[in-house]
Coordinates of N, CA and C in Angstrom, one line a residue:
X46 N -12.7 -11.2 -11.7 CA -12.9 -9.8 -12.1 C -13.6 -9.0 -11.1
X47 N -14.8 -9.3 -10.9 CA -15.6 -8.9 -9.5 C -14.7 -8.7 -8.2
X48 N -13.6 -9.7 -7.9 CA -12.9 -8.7 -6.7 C -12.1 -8.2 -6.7
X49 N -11.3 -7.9 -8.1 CA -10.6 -7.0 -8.7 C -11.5 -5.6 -8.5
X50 N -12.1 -5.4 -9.0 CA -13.7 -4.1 -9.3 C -13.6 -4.1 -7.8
X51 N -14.1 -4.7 -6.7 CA -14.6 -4.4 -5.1 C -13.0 -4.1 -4.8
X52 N -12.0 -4.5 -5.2 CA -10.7 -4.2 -4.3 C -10.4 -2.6 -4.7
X53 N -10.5 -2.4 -6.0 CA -10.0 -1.2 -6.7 C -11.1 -0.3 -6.4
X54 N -12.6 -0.6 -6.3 CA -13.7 0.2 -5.7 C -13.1 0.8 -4.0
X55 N -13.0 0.2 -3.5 CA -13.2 0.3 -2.4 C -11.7 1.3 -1.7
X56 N -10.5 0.9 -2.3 CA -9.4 1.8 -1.9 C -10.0 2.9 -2.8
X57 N -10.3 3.2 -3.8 CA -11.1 4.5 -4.8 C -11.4 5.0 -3.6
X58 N -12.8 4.8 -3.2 CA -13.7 5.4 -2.0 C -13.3 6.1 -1.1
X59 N -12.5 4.8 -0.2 CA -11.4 4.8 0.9 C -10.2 6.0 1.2
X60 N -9.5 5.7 -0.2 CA -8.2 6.5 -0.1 C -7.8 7.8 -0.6
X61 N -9.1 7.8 -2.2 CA -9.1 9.0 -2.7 C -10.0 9.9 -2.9
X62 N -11.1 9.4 -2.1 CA -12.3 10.2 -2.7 C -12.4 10.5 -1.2
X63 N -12.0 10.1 -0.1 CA -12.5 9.9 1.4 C -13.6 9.7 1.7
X64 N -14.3 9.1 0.8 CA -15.9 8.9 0.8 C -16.1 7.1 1.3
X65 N -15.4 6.2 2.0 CA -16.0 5.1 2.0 C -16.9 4.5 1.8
X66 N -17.9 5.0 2.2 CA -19.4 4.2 1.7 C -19.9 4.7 0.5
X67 N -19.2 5.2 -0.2 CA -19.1 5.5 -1.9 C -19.5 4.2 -2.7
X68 N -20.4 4.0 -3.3 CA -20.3 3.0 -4.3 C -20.3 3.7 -5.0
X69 N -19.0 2.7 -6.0 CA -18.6 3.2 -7.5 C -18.9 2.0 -8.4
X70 N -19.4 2.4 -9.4 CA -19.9 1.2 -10.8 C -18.5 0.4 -11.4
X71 N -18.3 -0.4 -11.6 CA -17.5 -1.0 -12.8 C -17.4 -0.2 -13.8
X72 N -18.8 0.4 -14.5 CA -18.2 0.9 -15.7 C -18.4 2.7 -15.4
X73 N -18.8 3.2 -14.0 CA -18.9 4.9 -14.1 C -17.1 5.1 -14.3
X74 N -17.3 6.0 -15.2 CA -16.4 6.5 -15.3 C -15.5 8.0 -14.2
X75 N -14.2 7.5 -14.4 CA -13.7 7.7 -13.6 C -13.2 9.4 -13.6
X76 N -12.1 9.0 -14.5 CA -11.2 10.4 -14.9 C -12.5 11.4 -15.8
X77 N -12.8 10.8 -16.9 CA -13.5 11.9 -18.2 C -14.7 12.3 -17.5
X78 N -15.3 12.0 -15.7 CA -16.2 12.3 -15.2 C -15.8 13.6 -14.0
X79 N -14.7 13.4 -13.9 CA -14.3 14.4 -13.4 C -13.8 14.1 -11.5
X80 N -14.5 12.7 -11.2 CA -15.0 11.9 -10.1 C -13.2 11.8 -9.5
X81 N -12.6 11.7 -9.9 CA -10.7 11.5 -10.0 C -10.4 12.6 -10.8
X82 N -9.0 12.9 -10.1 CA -7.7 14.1 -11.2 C -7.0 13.2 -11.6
X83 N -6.0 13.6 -12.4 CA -5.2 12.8 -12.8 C -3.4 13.2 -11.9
X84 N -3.6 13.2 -10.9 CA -2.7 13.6 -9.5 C -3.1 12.1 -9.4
X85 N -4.3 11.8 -8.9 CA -4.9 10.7 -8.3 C -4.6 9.0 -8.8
X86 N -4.0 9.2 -10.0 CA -3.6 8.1 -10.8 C -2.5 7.5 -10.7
X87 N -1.6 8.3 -9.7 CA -0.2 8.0 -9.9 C -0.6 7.0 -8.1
X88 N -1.5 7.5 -7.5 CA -1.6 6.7 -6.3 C -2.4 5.3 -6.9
X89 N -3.4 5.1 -7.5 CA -4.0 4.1 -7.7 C -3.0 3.3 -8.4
X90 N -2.0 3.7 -9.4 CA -1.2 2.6 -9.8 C 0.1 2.3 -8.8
X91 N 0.3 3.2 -8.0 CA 0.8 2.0 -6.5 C 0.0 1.7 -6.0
X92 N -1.4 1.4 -5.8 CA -2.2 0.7 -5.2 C -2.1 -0.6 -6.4
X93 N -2.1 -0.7 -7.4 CA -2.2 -1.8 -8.0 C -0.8 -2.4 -8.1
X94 N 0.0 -1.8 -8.5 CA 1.3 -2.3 -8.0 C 2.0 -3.2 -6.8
X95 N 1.4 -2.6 -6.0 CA 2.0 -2.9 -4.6 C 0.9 -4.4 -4.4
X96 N -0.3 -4.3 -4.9 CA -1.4 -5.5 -4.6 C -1.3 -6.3 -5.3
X97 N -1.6 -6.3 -6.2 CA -1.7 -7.1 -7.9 C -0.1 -7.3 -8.8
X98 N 0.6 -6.8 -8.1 CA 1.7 -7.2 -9.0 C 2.3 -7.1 -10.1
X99 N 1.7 -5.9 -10.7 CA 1.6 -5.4 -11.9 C 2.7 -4.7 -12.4
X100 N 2.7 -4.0 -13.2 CA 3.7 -3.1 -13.7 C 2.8 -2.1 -14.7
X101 N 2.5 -1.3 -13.9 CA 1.3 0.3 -14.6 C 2.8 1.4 -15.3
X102 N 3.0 1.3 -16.6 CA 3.8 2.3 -17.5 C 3.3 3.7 -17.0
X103 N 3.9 4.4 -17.0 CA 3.7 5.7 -16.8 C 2.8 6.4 -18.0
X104 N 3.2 6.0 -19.4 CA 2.2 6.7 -20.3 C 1.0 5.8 -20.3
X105 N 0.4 4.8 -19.5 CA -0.9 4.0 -19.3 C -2.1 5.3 -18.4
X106 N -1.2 5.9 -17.6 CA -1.9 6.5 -16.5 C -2.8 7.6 -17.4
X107 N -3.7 7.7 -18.1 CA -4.5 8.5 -18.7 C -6.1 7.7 -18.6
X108 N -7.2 8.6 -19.2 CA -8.5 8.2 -19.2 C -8.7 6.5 -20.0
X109 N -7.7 6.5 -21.0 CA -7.6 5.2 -22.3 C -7.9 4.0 -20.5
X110 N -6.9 3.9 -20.3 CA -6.7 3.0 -19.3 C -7.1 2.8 -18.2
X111 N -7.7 3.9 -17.4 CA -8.0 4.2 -16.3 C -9.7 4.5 -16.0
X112 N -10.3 5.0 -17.2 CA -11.5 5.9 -16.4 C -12.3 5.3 -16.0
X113 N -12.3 3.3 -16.1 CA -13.7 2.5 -15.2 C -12.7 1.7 -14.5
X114 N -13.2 0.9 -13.7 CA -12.4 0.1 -12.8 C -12.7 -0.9 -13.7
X115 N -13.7 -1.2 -14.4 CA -13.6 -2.5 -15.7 C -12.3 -2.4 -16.4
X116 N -12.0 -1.7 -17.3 CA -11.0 -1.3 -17.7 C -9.9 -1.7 -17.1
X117 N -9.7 -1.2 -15.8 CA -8.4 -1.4 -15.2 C -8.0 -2.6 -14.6
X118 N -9.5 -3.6 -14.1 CA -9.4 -4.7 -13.9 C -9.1 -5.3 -15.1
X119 N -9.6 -5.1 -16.0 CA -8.8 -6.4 -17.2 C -7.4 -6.2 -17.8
X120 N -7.0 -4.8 -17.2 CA -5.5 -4.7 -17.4 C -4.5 -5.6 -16.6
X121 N -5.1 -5.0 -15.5 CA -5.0 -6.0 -14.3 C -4.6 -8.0 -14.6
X122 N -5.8 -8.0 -15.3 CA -5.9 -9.1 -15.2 C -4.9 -9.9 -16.4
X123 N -5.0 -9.3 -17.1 CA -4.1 -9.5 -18.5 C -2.8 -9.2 -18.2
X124 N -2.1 -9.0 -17.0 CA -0.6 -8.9 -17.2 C -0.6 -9.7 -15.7
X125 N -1.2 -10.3 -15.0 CA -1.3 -11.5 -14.1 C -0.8 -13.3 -14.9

C-alpha cells in the first residue's frame, strides 16, 4: 500500500500540481480540499490505468473515490 501512496503521491506532485517536492499525505484530502479539480481526475485515472492495471469507471471519478490517495490505493489494490 505504501508504494501505491509514493507512486500516486508523486505523479500528483509531478504531473498535476507541478509542484514535485510537494509532499502529499495518504489521507490529505484531495478533491473536497480544493488541492485537485475534478478536470484533473480524468488524468490520474490514466495514470492508474496505464500503471496499475486497473479499470477506473467513469462514475468512480468523484471525491467518494478519489479525495486521499488512501482511498485510491485500496481501490487500487482491491481490483489487482
Amino acid at each position: 500500500m505504501e508504494e501505491l501512496v509514493s507512486k500516486l503521491a508523486a505523479f500528483i506532485a509531478t504531473d498535476i500540481l507541478k509542484q514535485p517536492k510537494r509532499a502529499i499525505r495518504a489521507d490529505e484530502a484531495l478533491i473536497s480540499s480544493g488541492l485537485i479539480d475534478s478536470f484533473s481526475l480524468m488524468d490520474i485515472s490514466l495514470f492508474v490505468e496505464g500503471n496499475f492495471g486497473v479499470r477506473i469507471d467513469d462514475t468512480e471519478l468523484n471525491a467518494e473515490t478519489f479525495d486521499t490517495l488512501e482511498q485510491l490505493a485500496k481501490l487500487i489494490q482491491s481490483r489487482q
